[in-house]
């Protein structure tokens, strides 16, 4: 049997998730079903619901590949450093770095610590696609005297279209 529409009852809401699965809320059946849009197969996702009326998915941030200190695999950062740290955001067929809203970008221990103080486009990884190299002040990364090493540093931001993205890399803290 198909979703509620096959039983003579209309769906009360539907939405495609970020993986292309169709979710259908069925008010009269008190359930949410997943419909395979290729085969028409239906699977009950949740049942026993009082009133599944509408559905919405808030997609999580897109994961992007970054490289802290491009060209240096050890990623050393001086705890008391007052310099500049470069971070490459790699472009791909799925992610065009030229769409990044630079005012939304943050980087550091929380992903929101430091705003970029400079940027430029260049092909860092030699794949023929533009990558974005951002510069951040070391003292603004949220690294303190008790921050454990190694530490994961996070980059967060949005494209000019409003799509969230994030990436992370690991730094080795040195005295």
Coordinates of N, CA and C in Angstrom, one line a residue:
X1 N 0.8 -1.2 0.0 CA 0.0 0.0 0.0 C 0.9 1.2 0.0
X2 N 0.4 2.3 -0.6 CA 1.1 3.5 -0.7 C 0.8 4.4 0.5
X3 N 1.2 5.7 0.4 CA 0.9 6.6 1.5 C -0.6 6.9 1.6
X4 N -1.0 7.8 2.5 CA -2.4 8.0 2.7 C -3.2 8.3 1.5
X5 N -2.6 8.9 0.5 CA -3.3 9.2 -0.8 C -3.9 7.9 -1.4
X6 N -3.2 6.8 -1.3 CA -3.6 5.5 -1.9 C -4.8 5.0 -1.1
X7 N -5.0 5.4 0.1 CA -6.2 4.9 0.9 C -7.3 5.9 0.9
X8 N -7.2 6.9 0.0 CA -8.3 7.9 -0.1 C -8.2 9.1 0.8
X9 N -7.1 9.2 1.5 CA -6.9 10.3 2.5 C -5.7 11.1 2.0
X10 N -5.8 12.3 1.9 CA -4.7 13.1 1.4 C -3.6 13.4 2.5
X11 N -2.4 13.6 2.0 CA -1.3 13.9 3.0 C -1.5 15.3 3.5
X12 N -1.1 15.6 4.8 CA -1.2 16.9 5.4 C 0.1 17.7 5.3
X13 N 1.1 17.1 4.7 CA 2.4 17.8 4.5 C 3.4 16.9 3.9
X14 N 4.3 17.5 3.2 CA 5.4 16.6 2.6 C 6.6 17.5 2.5
X15 N 7.8 16.9 2.4 CA 9.1 17.6 2.2 C 10.1 16.6 1.8
X16 N 11.0 17.1 1.0 CA 12.2 16.3 0.6 C 13.3 16.7 1.5
X17 N 14.0 15.7 2.1 CA 15.2 16.0 2.9 C 16.4 16.2 2.0
X18 N 17.5 16.6 2.7 CA 18.7 16.9 1.9 C 19.3 15.7 1.1
X19 N 18.9 14.5 1.5 CA 19.3 13.3 0.7 C 18.3 12.9 -0.4
X20 N 17.3 13.7 -0.6 CA 16.3 13.4 -1.6 C 15.2 12.4 -1.3
X21 N 15.1 12.1 0.1 CA 14.0 11.3 0.5 C 12.7 12.1 0.7
X22 N 11.6 11.6 0.2 CA 10.3 12.2 0.4 C 9.6 11.8 1.7
X23 N 9.4 12.7 2.6 CA 8.7 12.4 3.8 C 7.2 13.0 3.7
X24 N 6.3 12.1 4.0 CA 4.8 12.5 3.9 C 4.2 12.4 5.3
X25 N 3.6 13.5 5.7 CA 2.8 13.5 7.0 C 1.4 13.1 6.6
X26 N 0.9 12.1 7.4 CA -0.5 11.6 7.2 C -1.3 11.9 8.4
X27 N -2.1 13.0 8.4 CA -2.8 13.4 9.6 C -3.8 12.3 10.1
X28 N -4.6 11.8 9.1 CA -5.6 10.8 9.6 C -5.0 9.5 10.0
X29 N -3.8 9.1 9.5 CA -3.2 7.9 9.9 C -2.3 8.1 11.2
X30 N -2.0 9.4 11.5 CA -1.2 9.7 12.6 C 0.3 9.2 12.5
X31 N 0.8 9.4 11.2 CA 2.1 8.9 11.0 C 2.9 9.7 10.0
X32 N 4.2 9.5 9.9 CA 5.0 10.1 8.8 C 5.6 8.9 8.1
X33 N 5.5 8.9 6.8 CA 6.0 7.9 5.9 C 7.1 8.4 5.0
X34 N 8.0 7.5 4.7 CA 9.1 7.9 3.7 C 8.7 7.2 2.4
X35 N 8.7 7.9 1.3 CA 8.3 7.4 0.0 C 9.5 7.4 -0.9
X36 N 9.9 6.2 -1.4 CA 11.0 6.1 -2.4 C 10.4 6.7 -3.7
X37 N 10.9 7.8 -4.2 CA 10.4 8.5 -5.3 C 10.7 7.7 -6.6
X38 N 11.7 6.8 -6.6 CA 12.0 6.0 -7.7 C 11.1 4.8 -7.9
X39 N 10.9 4.1 -6.8 CA 10.1 2.8 -6.9 C 8.7 3.0 -6.4
X40 N 8.4 4.0 -5.6 CA 7.0 4.2 -5.0 C 6.9 3.4 -3.7
X41 N 7.9 2.7 -3.3 CA 7.8 2.0 -2.0 C 7.7 2.9 -0.8
X42 N 6.9 2.5 0.1 CA 6.6 3.3 1.3 C 7.0 2.6 2.6
X43 N 7.6 3.4 3.4 CA 8.1 2.8 4.7 C 7.6 3.8 5.8
X44 N 7.1 3.3 6.9 CA 6.6 4.1 8.0 C 7.8 4.6 8.7
X45 N 7.9 5.9 8.9 CA 9.1 6.5 9.6 C 8.7 6.7 11.1
X46 N 7.6 7.3 11.4 CA 7.1 7.4 12.8 C 5.6 7.2 12.7
X47 N 5.1 6.5 13.8 CA 3.7 6.3 13.9 C 3.2 6.6 15.3
X48 N 1.9 6.7 15.5 CA 1.3 7.0 16.8 C 1.4 8.5 17.1
X49 N 1.4 9.3 16.1 CA 1.5 10.8 16.3 C 0.1 11.4 16.3
X50 N 0.0 12.4 17.2 CA -1.4 13.0 17.4 C -1.8 13.8 16.2
X51 N -0.9 14.6 15.6 CA -1.3 15.4 14.5 C -0.1 15.8 13.6
X52 N 0.4 14.9 12.8 CA 1.5 15.3 11.9 C 0.9 16.1 10.8
X53 N 1.0 17.4 10.9 CA 0.4 18.3 9.9 C 1.4 18.8 8.9
X54 N 2.5 19.3 9.3 CA 3.5 19.9 8.3 C 4.9 19.4 8.7
X55 N 5.8 19.4 7.7 CA 7.1 19.0 7.9 C 8.1 20.0 7.4
X56 N 9.2 20.1 8.0 CA 10.3 21.0 7.6 C 11.6 20.4 8.0
X57 N 12.6 20.5 7.2 CA 14.0 20.1 7.6 C 14.9 21.3 7.6
X58 N 15.7 21.4 8.6 CA 16.7 22.4 8.6 C 18.0 21.7 8.4
X59 N 18.5 21.8 7.2 CA 19.8 21.1 6.9 C 20.9 21.5 7.7
X60 N 21.7 20.6 8.2 CA 22.9 21.0 8.9 C 23.9 21.7 8.0
X61 N 25.0 22.2 8.6 CA 26.0 22.9 7.8 C 26.7 21.9 6.8
X62 N 27.0 22.4 5.7 CA 27.7 21.6 4.7 C 29.2 21.4 5.3
X63 N 29.7 20.2 5.2 CA 31.1 20.0 5.6 C 32.0 20.4 4.5
X64 N 33.0 21.2 4.7 CA 33.9 21.6 3.7 C 35.3 21.2 4.2
X65 N 36.2 21.0 3.2 CA 37.6 20.6 3.5 C 38.4 21.9 3.7
X66 N 39.1 21.9 4.8 CA 40.0 23.1 5.1 C 41.4 22.5 5.4
X67 N 42.4 23.4 5.3 CA 43.7 23.1 5.7 C 44.3 24.2 6.5
X68 N 44.6 24.0 7.7 CA 45.3 25.0 8.6 C 46.7 25.0 8.2
X69 N 47.3 26.2 7.9 CA 48.7 26.4 7.5 C 49.0 25.5 6.3
X70 N 48.4 25.8 5.2 CA 48.6 25.0 4.0 C 50.1 24.8 3.7
X71 N 50.4 23.5 3.4 CA 51.8 23.2 3.2 C 52.6 22.7 4.4
X72 N 52.0 22.8 5.6 CA 52.6 22.3 6.8 C 51.7 21.3 7.5
X73 N 52.0 20.0 7.3 CA 51.2 19.0 7.9 C 51.1 19.0 9.4
X74 N 52.1 19.5 10.1 CA 52.1 19.5 11.5 C 51.2 20.6 12.2
X75 N 50.9 21.7 11.4 CA 50.0 22.7 11.9 C 50.4 23.3 13.2
X76 N 51.7 23.7 13.4 CA 52.1 24.2 14.8 C 51.5 25.7 14.9
X77 N 51.1 25.9 16.1 CA 50.6 27.3 16.5 C 51.2 27.6 17.8
X78 N 51.9 28.8 18.0 CA 52.4 29.2 19.2 C 51.3 29.7 20.1
X79 N 51.3 29.2 21.4 CA 50.3 29.6 22.3 C 50.2 31.1 22.5
X80 N 51.4 31.7 22.6 CA 51.5 33.1 22.9 C 51.7 33.9 21.6
X81 N 51.4 33.3 20.4 CA 51.7 33.9 19.2 C 50.9 35.1 18.9
X82 N 51.5 36.1 18.2 CA 50.8 37.3 17.8 C 50.9 37.5 16.3
X83 N 50.9 36.4 15.6 CA 51.1 36.5 14.1 C 49.8 36.2 13.4
X84 N 49.9 35.8 12.2 CA 48.8 35.5 11.3 C 48.8 34.0 11.0
X85 N 47.7 33.4 11.0 CA 47.5 32.0 10.6 C 46.7 31.9 9.3
X86 N 47.2 31.2 8.4 CA 46.4 31.0 7.1 C 45.6 29.7 7.2
X87 N 44.4 29.8 6.6 CA 43.5 28.6 6.5 C 43.0 28.6 5.1
X88 N 43.2 27.4 4.4 CA 42.6 27.3 3.0 C 41.3 26.6 3.1
X89 N 40.3 27.1 2.4 CA 39.0 26.5 2.2 C 39.0 26.0 0.8
X90 N 38.9 24.7 0.6 CA 39.0 24.1 -0.7 C 37.7 24.1 -1.5
X91 N 37.8 24.6 -2.7 CA 36.7 24.6 -3.6 C 36.5 23.2 -4.2
X92 N 35.3 22.8 -4.6 CA 35.1 21.5 -5.2 C 33.9 21.7 -6.2
X93 N 33.6 20.6 -6.9 CA 32.4 20.6 -7.8 C 31.1 21.0 -7.0
X94 N 31.1 20.6 -5.8 CA 29.9 20.9 -5.0 C 29.9 22.2 -4.2
X95 N 31.1 22.8 -4.0 CA 31.2 24.0 -3.2 C 32.1 25.0 -3.9
X96 N 31.5 26.1 -4.3 CA 32.2 27.2 -4.9 C 32.6 28.2 -3.9
X97 N 33.9 28.3 -3.6 CA 34.4 29.2 -2.5 C 34.2 30.7 -2.8
X98 N 33.9 31.0 -4.1 CA 33.7 32.4 -4.4 C 32.3 32.9 -3.9
X99 N 31.5 32.0 -3.5 CA 30.2 32.3 -2.9 C 30.2 32.6 -1.4
X100 N 31.3 32.4 -0.8 CA 31.4 32.6 0.7 C 31.2 34.1 1.1
X101 N 30.4 34.3 2.0 CA 30.2 35.6 2.6 C 31.2 35.8 3.7
X102 N 32.3 36.6 3.3 CA 33.4 36.7 4.2 C 33.0 37.3 5.6
X103 N 32.0 38.2 5.6 CA 31.6 38.8 6.9 C 31.0 37.7 7.8
X104 N 30.6 36.6 7.3 CA 30.0 35.5 8.2 C 31.0 34.5 8.7
X105 N 32.3 34.6 8.3 CA 33.3 33.6 8.6 C 33.9 33.8 10.0
X106 N 34.0 32.7 10.7 CA 34.7 32.7 12.0 C 35.6 31.5 12.1
X107 N 36.6 31.6 12.9 CA 37.6 30.5 13.0 C 38.2 30.5 14.4
X108 N 38.4 29.3 14.9 CA 39.1 29.2 16.2 C 38.6 28.0 17.0
X109 N 38.8 28.0 18.3 CA 38.4 26.9 19.1 C 36.9 26.6 19.0
X110 N 36.1 27.7 19.0 CA 34.6 27.5 18.9 C 34.1 27.6 17.5
X111 N 34.9 28.1 16.6 CA 34.4 28.3 15.2 C 33.9 29.7 15.1
X112 N 33.9 30.5 16.1 CA 33.4 31.9 16.1 C 34.4 32.9 16.6
X113 N 35.5 32.4 17.0 CA 36.5 33.3 17.7 C 37.0 34.5 16.9
X114 N 37.5 34.2 15.7 CA 38.2 35.2 15.0 C 37.6 35.4 13.6
X115 N 37.5 36.7 13.2 CA 37.1 37.0 11.8 C 38.3 37.1 11.0
X116 N 38.2 36.9 9.7 CA 39.4 36.9 8.8 C 39.8 38.4 8.7
X117 N 41.2 38.5 8.6 CA 41.8 39.9 8.5 C 42.3 40.0 7.0
X118 N 42.1 39.0 6.2 CA 42.5 39.0 4.8 C 42.1 37.8 4.1
X119 N 42.1 37.8 2.8 CA 41.7 36.6 2.0 C 42.2 36.8 0.6
X120 N 42.4 35.7 -0.1 CA 42.7 35.7 -1.5 C 42.4 34.3 -2.1
X121 N 42.1 34.3 -3.4 CA 41.8 33.1 -4.1 C 43.0 32.6 -4.8
X122 N 43.3 31.3 -4.6 CA 44.4 30.6 -5.3 C 44.1 29.1 -5.3
X123 N 44.7 28.4 -6.2 CA 44.5 27.0 -6.3 C 45.6 26.3 -5.4
X124 N 45.3 26.0 -4.1 CA 46.2 25.5 -3.2 C 46.6 24.0 -3.4
X125 N 45.6 23.3 -3.8 CA 45.8 21.8 -3.9 C 46.0 21.3 -5.3
X126 N 46.1 22.2 -6.3 CA 46.5 21.9 -7.7 C 45.4 21.1 -8.4
X127 N 44.2 21.3 -8.0 CA 43.1 20.6 -8.8 C 42.4 21.4 -9.9
X128 N 43.0 22.6 -10.1 CA 42.4 23.5 -11.1 C 41.2 24.3 -10.7
X129 N 40.8 24.1 -9.4 CA 39.7 24.9 -8.9 C 40.2 26.0 -7.9
X130 N 39.5 27.1 -7.8 CA 39.9 28.1 -6.9 C 39.7 27.7 -5.5
X131 N 40.6 27.9 -4.6 CA 40.5 27.7 -3.2 C 40.5 29.1 -2.5
X132 N 40.0 29.3 -1.3 CA 40.0 30.5 -0.6 C 41.0 30.4 0.5
X133 N 42.0 31.3 0.5 CA 43.0 31.3 1.7 C 42.6 32.5 2.5
X134 N 42.3 32.2 3.8 CA 41.9 33.2 4.7 C 43.0 33.4 5.7
X135 N 43.1 34.6 6.3 CA 44.2 34.9 7.3 C 43.4 35.4 8.6
X136 N 43.9 34.9 9.7 CA 43.4 35.2 11.0 C 44.5 35.5 12.0
X137 N 44.2 36.4 12.9 CA 45.2 36.8 13.9 C 45.2 35.6 14.9
X138 N 46.4 35.1 15.2 CA 46.7 34.0 16.1 C 46.1 34.3 17.5
X139 N 46.2 35.5 18.0 CA 45.8 35.8 19.4 C 44.2 35.8 19.5
X140 N 43.5 35.8 18.3 CA 42.1 35.8 18.4 C 41.4 34.4 18.2
X141 N 42.2 33.4 18.2 CA 41.7 32.0 18.0 C 41.0 31.4 19.2
X142 N 41.1 32.0 20.3 CA 40.5 31.4 21.6 C 41.4 30.4 22.2
X143 N 42.7 30.4 21.9 CA 43.7 29.5 22.5 C 44.2 30.1 23.8
X144 N 44.1 29.4 24.9 CA 44.6 29.9 26.1 C 45.7 29.1 26.7
X145 N 46.2 29.5 27.9 CA 47.3 28.7 28.5 C 46.9 27.3 28.8
X146 N 45.7 27.0 29.1 CA 45.2 25.7 29.4 C 44.6 24.9 28.3
X147 N 44.6 25.5 27.1 CA 44.0 24.7 26.0 C 44.9 23.5 25.7
X148 N 44.2 22.3 25.6 CA 45.0 21.1 25.4 C 45.5 21.0 24.0
X149 N 46.6 20.3 23.8 CA 47.2 20.1 22.5 C 47.3 18.6 22.2
X150 N 46.9 18.2 21.1 CA 46.4 19.0 19.9 C 45.0 19.5 20.2
X151 N 44.7 20.5 19.4 CA 43.3 21.1 19.5 C 42.7 21.2 18.2
X152 N 41.4 20.9 18.1 CA 40.7 21.0 16.9 C 40.2 22.5 16.7
X153 N 40.5 23.1 15.6 CA 40.0 24.4 15.3 C 39.0 24.3 14.2
X154 N 37.9 25.1 14.4 CA 36.8 25.0 13.5 C 36.6 26.3 12.7
X155 N 36.2 26.1 11.5 CA 35.8 27.3 10.6 C 34.3 27.2 10.3
X156 N 33.6 28.3 10.5 CA 32.2 28.3 10.2 C 31.9 29.5 9.3
X157 N 30.8 29.4 8.6 CA 30.4 30.6 7.8 C 29.1 30.2 7.0
X158 N 28.8 31.2 6.1 CA 27.6 31.1 5.2 C 28.0 31.6 3.9
X159 N 27.3 31.0 2.9 CA 27.5 31.6 1.5 C 26.6 32.8 1.4
X160 N 26.8 33.5 0.3 CA 25.9 34.7 0.1 C 24.5 34.3 -0.1
X161 N 24.2 33.1 -0.4 CA 22.8 32.6 -0.5 C 22.3 32.1 0.8
X162 N 23.1 32.1 1.9 CA 22.6 31.8 3.3 C 22.9 30.4 3.7
X163 N 23.5 29.6 2.8 CA 23.8 28.2 3.2 C 25.0 28.1 4.2
X164 N 24.8 27.4 5.3 CA 25.8 27.3 6.3 C 26.9 26.2 5.9
X165 N 28.1 26.5 6.3 CA 29.2 25.5 6.1 C 30.1 25.5 7.3
X166 N 30.9 24.4 7.4 CA 31.9 24.3 8.5 C 32.9 23.3 8.1
X167 N 34.1 23.5 8.7 CA 35.2 22.6 8.4 C 36.1 22.6 9.7
X168 N 37.0 21.7 9.8 CA 37.9 21.7 11.0 C 39.2 21.1 10.6
X169 N 40.2 21.5 11.4 CA 41.6 20.9 11.2 C 42.2 20.9 12.6
X170 N 43.3 20.1 12.8 CA 43.9 20.0 14.1 C 45.2 20.8 14.1
X171 N 45.4 21.5 15.2 CA 46.6 22.3 15.4 C 47.4 21.7 16.6
X172 N 48.7 21.7 16.5 CA 49.7 21.3 17.5 C 50.1 22.6 18.2
X173 N 49.8 22.8 19.5 CA 50.2 24.0 20.2 C 51.6 23.8 20.7
X174 N 52.4 24.9 20.5 CA 53.8 24.9 21.0 C 53.9 26.1 21.9
X175 N 54.9 25.9 22.9 CA 55.0 27.0 23.9 C 55.5 28.3 23.3

